[in-house]
Amino acid sequence: MPPIINRCKYSTDKVELGECMKKEHERLLDHYMNGFVELHLPKFDPYHLDKMIFGADGNNNAISFTATFHNLNMHGSKNMVIEKLSFDVENGEFEGTSYIPYINIVADYDIKGNILILPLDSTGIGNLNLTNVRTVDKYTGRAYTKNGKRYLTFDKDNCSVNVTMSGFQINIDHLINGNPELTKLANTIMNENSDALIGEMKQIAAGSFMTIRLNILNTLFNTYSIHELFA
């Protein structure tokens, strides 16, 4: 293990082990925002995602669209607070809650659909803003042996992430091509109807957080054995 890491003491007390890992995360937070080379982890803030599909299905009379976002950069993770964390090392089970006060996502987009009578068919840059984001996570790993040492691997079929948020706003430039006034109106209508969008955004955010955290867990627990990770 890299010398900058203070390894937590191996313990079958999942709360005690989780609390130690939580404190170590807080101590190292600034160090790995720009990537934790020693642990083979990518840049954490902003965190890059390749693709996200988001939209409204027409149940709301005002809006019906599908937007595909590419090359996403998610800002705000540096302010994440792990509120609770436990790790059952014997069964490979992580459980935790986290809180991020504000997330800003900037991405390229293409969109098709309608807002009221306004047709949407454009590309450009989009901003998504999420406030008071809280996650409840559970990850169950599968143990395997390599070179006589015990490792863990995690997959999405044995994980769950639930997300709540108090607010969601969207701002998409060039939404109505060549007409900034109608673009502003279309963004206003979407945000006035954010209650119709926030449910899907929670599901999308949950999937994004799961992707990010599975990547971190698998990078750590496939690179280092349980014996190497804990003292």
CSV table of C-alpha atoms in Angstrom, one decimal:
chain,number,residue,atom,x,y,z
A,1,MET,CA,0.0,0.0,0.0
A,2,PRO,CA,1.2,3.6,-0.6
A,3,PRO,CA,2.8,5.1,2.5
A,4,ILE,CA,0.3,8.0,2.5
A,5,ILE,CA,-2.4,5.6,3.5
A,6,ASN,CA,-3.1,4.9,7.1
A,7,ARG,CA,-4.5,1.4,7.0
A,8,CYS,CA,-7.4,0.6,9.2
A,9,LYS,CA,-7.1,-2.2,11.6
A,10,TYR,CA,-8.8,-5.4,10.4
A,11,SER,CA,-12.0,-5.8,12.5
A,12,THR,CA,-15.1,-7.9,12.4
A,13,ASP,CA,-17.0,-5.0,13.9
A,14,LYS,CA,-18.4,-3.5,10.7
A,15,VAL,CA,-19.3,-0.1,12.3
A,16,GLU,CA,-15.8,0.3,13.9
A,17,LEU,CA,-14.1,-0.6,10.6
A,18,GLY,CA,-16.4,1.7,8.6
A,19,GLU,CA,-15.8,4.6,10.9
A,20,CYS,CA,-12.1,4.2,10.5
A,21,MET,CA,-12.4,4.1,6.7
A,22,LYS,CA,-14.7,7.2,6.9
A,23,LYS,CA,-12.1,9.2,8.8
A,24,GLU,CA,-9.3,8.1,6.4
A,25,HIS,CA,-11.5,9.3,3.5
A,26,GLU,CA,-11.9,12.7,5.1
A,27,ARG,CA,-8.2,13.0,5.8
A,28,LEU,CA,-7.3,12.2,2.2
A,29,LEU,CA,-10.1,14.0,0.4
A,30,ASP,CA,-8.1,16.9,-0.9
A,31,HIS,CA,-5.3,14.5,-2.0
A,32,TYR,CA,-7.4,12.5,-4.4
A,33,MET,CA,-9.7,15.1,-5.9
A,34,ASN,CA,-7.3,15.4,-8.8
A,35,GLY,CA,-6.8,11.7,-9.0
A,36,PHE,CA,-5.1,9.3,-6.6
A,37,VAL,CA,-2.2,7.9,-8.7
A,38,GLU,CA,-0.9,5.8,-5.9
A,39,LEU,CA,-4.2,3.9,-5.7
A,40,HIS,CA,-4.9,4.0,-9.5
A,41,LEU,CA,-8.0,6.1,-9.1
A,42,PRO,CA,-9.1,8.7,-11.6
A,43,LYS,CA,-9.8,12.4,-11.0
A,44,PHE,CA,-12.7,12.7,-8.6
A,45,ASP,CA,-13.8,16.3,-9.1
A,46,PRO,CA,-14.9,16.8,-11.7
A,47,TYR,CA,-15.6,13.2,-12.4
A,48,HIS,CA,-16.0,12.2,-16.0
A,49,LEU,CA,-18.9,10.2,-17.4
A,50,ASP,CA,-19.3,9.1,-21.0
A,51,LYS,CA,-23.0,9.2,-21.5
A,52,MET,CA,-26.4,9.9,-19.9
A,53,ILE,CA,-29.9,9.8,-21.4
A,54,PHE,CA,-32.6,11.9,-19.8
A,55,GLY,CA,-36.0,13.1,-20.7
A,56,ALA,CA,-39.8,13.4,-20.1
A,57,ASP,CA,-42.1,10.7,-21.4
A,58,GLY,CA,-45.1,13.0,-22.2
A,59,ASN,CA,-47.2,12.2,-19.1
A,60,ASN,CA,-46.8,15.9,-18.4
A,61,ASN,CA,-48.7,17.9,-21.1
A,62,ALA,CA,-46.1,20.7,-21.2
A,63,ILE,CA,-43.0,18.7,-22.0
A,64,SER,CA,-42.0,15.6,-23.9
A,65,PHE,CA,-38.4,15.1,-24.9
A,66,THR,CA,-35.3,12.8,-24.9
A,67,ALA,CA,-31.9,14.3,-24.3
A,68,THR,CA,-28.6,12.4,-24.7
A,69,PHE,CA,-25.7,14.0,-22.8
A,70,HIS,CA,-22.1,13.1,-23.8
A,71,ASN,CA,-18.7,13.8,-22.3
A,72,LEU,CA,-20.2,14.7,-18.9
A,73,ASN,CA,-18.1,16.5,-16.2
A,74,MET,CA,-19.7,16.2,-12.7
A,75,HIS,CA,-18.6,18.9,-10.2
A,76,GLY,CA,-19.3,19.0,-6.5
A,77,SER,CA,-17.9,15.7,-5.2
A,78,LYS,CA,-15.2,17.6,-3.3
A,79,ASN,CA,-17.9,18.7,-0.9
A,80,MET,CA,-19.2,15.2,-0.3
A,81,VAL,CA,-19.7,14.2,3.4
A,82,ILE,CA,-19.9,10.5,4.2
A,83,GLU,CA,-22.5,10.5,7.0
A,84,LYS,CA,-22.3,6.9,7.8
A,85,LEU,CA,-20.3,3.9,6.7
A,86,SER,CA,-20.0,0.3,7.7
A,87,PHE,CA,-18.0,-2.5,6.2
A,88,ASP,CA,-18.6,-6.2,7.0
A,89,VAL,CA,-15.2,-7.5,5.9
A,90,GLU,CA,-16.1,-11.1,6.4
A,91,ASN,CA,-19.1,-10.9,4.0
A,92,GLY,CA,-17.8,-8.1,1.8
A,93,GLU,CA,-20.7,-5.8,2.5
A,94,PHE,CA,-20.5,-2.0,2.4
A,95,GLU,CA,-23.4,0.1,3.6
A,96,GLY,CA,-23.4,3.9,3.8
A,97,THR,CA,-25.0,7.3,3.4
A,98,SER,CA,-23.5,10.4,1.8
A,99,TYR,CA,-24.5,14.0,1.3
A,100,ILE,CA,-23.4,16.5,-1.4
A,101,PRO,CA,-24.9,20.0,-1.1
A,102,TYR,CA,-24.6,20.9,-4.8
A,103,ILE,CA,-23.8,19.1,-8.0
A,104,ASN,CA,-23.2,20.8,-11.3
A,105,ILE,CA,-23.0,18.6,-14.5
A,106,VAL,CA,-21.7,20.2,-17.7
A,107,ALA,CA,-22.0,18.1,-20.9
A,108,ASP,CA,-22.6,18.1,-24.7
A,109,TYR,CA,-26.1,17.3,-25.6
A,110,ASP,CA,-28.5,16.5,-28.4
A,111,ILE,CA,-32.3,16.7,-27.8
A,112,LYS,CA,-35.5,15.9,-29.6
A,113,GLY,CA,-39.1,16.4,-28.6
A,114,ASN,CA,-41.5,19.2,-27.7
A,115,ILE,CA,-42.1,21.8,-25.1
A,116,LEU,CA,-45.7,23.1,-25.4
A,117,ILE,CA,-45.8,23.7,-29.1
A,118,LEU,CA,-42.1,24.4,-29.5
A,119,PRO,CA,-40.3,21.6,-31.4
A,120,LEU,CA,-36.9,20.6,-30.0
A,121,ASP,CA,-34.1,19.3,-32.3
A,122,SER,CA,-30.8,20.7,-31.4
A,123,THR,CA,-27.3,20.2,-30.0
A,124,GLY,CA,-25.1,22.2,-27.7
A,125,ILE,CA,-23.9,22.5,-24.1
A,126,GLY,CA,-26.2,21.6,-21.2
A,127,ASN,CA,-26.0,22.3,-17.5
A,128,LEU,CA,-27.7,20.2,-14.9
A,129,ASN,CA,-27.8,21.4,-11.2
A,130,LEU,CA,-28.8,19.2,-8.3
A,131,THR,CA,-29.1,20.4,-4.7
A,132,ASN,CA,-29.0,18.6,-1.4
A,133,VAL,CA,-28.2,15.2,-2.9
A,134,ARG,CA,-28.2,12.3,-0.4
A,135,THR,CA,-27.4,8.7,-1.3
A,136,VAL,CA,-28.1,5.5,0.6
A,137,ASP,CA,-25.8,2.7,-0.7
A,138,LYS,CA,-25.3,-1.0,-0.3
A,139,TYR,CA,-22.5,-3.0,-2.1
A,140,THR,CA,-22.0,-6.7,-1.6
A,141,GLY,CA,-18.8,-8.1,-2.9
A,142,ARG,CA,-17.8,-11.6,-4.0
A,143,ALA,CA,-14.6,-13.0,-2.6
A,144,TYR,CA,-12.0,-14.8,-4.7
A,145,THR,CA,-8.5,-16.1,-4.2
A,146,LYS,CA,-5.5,-15.0,-6.3
A,147,ASN,CA,-1.9,-16.1,-5.5
A,148,GLY,CA,-3.1,-17.4,-2.2
A,149,LYS,CA,-4.6,-14.1,-1.1
A,150,ARG,CA,-8.3,-13.0,-0.7
A,151,TYR,CA,-9.7,-10.3,-2.9
A,152,LEU,CA,-13.2,-8.9,-3.4
A,153,THR,CA,-15.0,-7.9,-6.6
A,154,PHE,CA,-18.2,-6.0,-6.9
A,155,ASP,CA,-20.9,-5.9,-9.6
A,156,LYS,CA,-24.1,-3.9,-10.1
A,157,ASP,CA,-26.4,-7.0,-9.7
A,158,ASN,CA,-25.4,-7.1,-6.0
A,159,CYS,CA,-25.6,-3.3,-5.3
A,160,SER,CA,-28.2,-0.7,-4.7
A,161,VAL,CA,-28.1,3.1,-4.6
A,162,ASN,CA,-31.1,5.3,-3.6
A,163,VAL,CA,-30.9,9.0,-4.2
A,164,THR,CA,-32.9,11.9,-2.9
A,165,MET,CA,-32.5,15.6,-3.7
A,166,SER,CA,-34.4,18.8,-2.8
A,167,GLY,CA,-34.0,20.5,-6.2
A,168,PHE,CA,-33.1,20.1,-9.8
A,169,GLN,CA,-32.6,22.7,-12.5
A,170,ILE,CA,-31.6,22.4,-16.2
A,171,ASN,CA,-30.2,25.0,-18.5
A,172,ILE,CA,-29.6,24.1,-22.1
A,173,ASP,CA,-28.1,26.6,-24.6
A,174,HIS,CA,-29.4,26.8,-28.2
A,175,LEU,CA,-32.4,24.8,-27.3
A,176,ILE,CA,-34.5,26.5,-29.9
A,177,ASN,CA,-32.0,27.1,-32.7
A,178,GLY,CA,-31.3,30.7,-33.5
A,179,ASN,CA,-33.8,32.0,-31.0
A,180,PRO,CA,-32.4,33.0,-27.6
A,181,GLU,CA,-35.8,34.3,-26.4
A,182,LEU,CA,-37.6,31.0,-27.1
A,183,THR,CA,-34.6,29.1,-25.7
A,184,LYS,CA,-34.9,31.0,-22.4
A,185,LEU,CA,-38.7,30.3,-22.4
A,186,ALA,CA,-38.2,26.6,-23.0
A,187,ASN,CA,-35.7,26.4,-20.2
A,188,THR,CA,-38.1,28.3,-17.9
A,189,ILE,CA,-40.9,25.9,-18.7
A,190,MET,CA,-38.7,22.8,-18.0
A,191,ASN,CA,-37.6,24.2,-14.6
A,192,GLU,CA,-41.2,25.2,-13.7
A,193,ASN,CA,-42.1,21.6,-14.4
A,194,SER,CA,-39.1,20.1,-12.6
A,195,ASP,CA,-41.4,18.0,-10.4
A,196,ALA,CA,-42.1,16.0,-13.5
A,197,LEU,CA,-38.4,15.5,-14.2
A,198,ILE,CA,-36.9,15.0,-10.7
A,199,GLY,CA,-38.1,11.4,-10.4
A,200,GLU,CA,-36.2,10.3,-13.4
A,201,MET,CA,-33.2,12.4,-12.5
A,202,LYS,CA,-33.0,10.5,-9.1
A,203,GLN,CA,-32.8,7.2,-11.0
A,204,ILE,CA,-30.2,8.5,-13.4
A,205,ALA,CA,-28.1,10.0,-10.5
A,206,ALA,CA,-28.4,6.6,-8.7
A,207,GLY,CA,-27.0,4.8,-11.7
A,208,SER,CA,-24.2,7.3,-12.1
A,209,PHE,CA,-23.2,7.1,-8.5
A,210,MET,CA,-23.2,3.3,-8.7
A,211,THR,CA,-20.9,3.4,-11.7
A,212,ILE,CA,-18.5,5.8,-10.0
A,213,ARG,CA,-18.4,3.9,-6.7
A,214,LEU,CA,-18.2,0.5,-8.3
A,215,ASN,CA,-15.2,1.7,-10.3
A,216,ILE,CA,-13.5,2.9,-7.0
A,217,LEU,CA,-14.3,-0.3,-5.1
A,218,ASN,CA,-13.1,-2.6,-7.9
A,219,THR,CA,-10.0,-0.6,-8.5
A,220,LEU,CA,-9.1,-0.9,-4.8
A,221,PHE,CA,-10.2,-4.5,-4.0
A,222,ASN,CA,-9.0,-6.0,-7.2
A,223,THR,CA,-5.6,-4.3,-7.0
A,224,TYR,CA,-5.0,-5.0,-3.3
A,225,SER,CA,-5.9,-8.1,-1.2
A,226,ILE,CA,-7.8,-7.8,2.1
A,227,HIS,CA,-4.6,-8.5,3.9
A,228,GLU,CA,-2.9,-5.6,2.1
A,229,LEU,CA,-5.7,-3.1,2.6
A,230,PHE,CA,-6.1,-3.6,6.3
A,231,ALA,CA,-3.5,-3.8,9.0
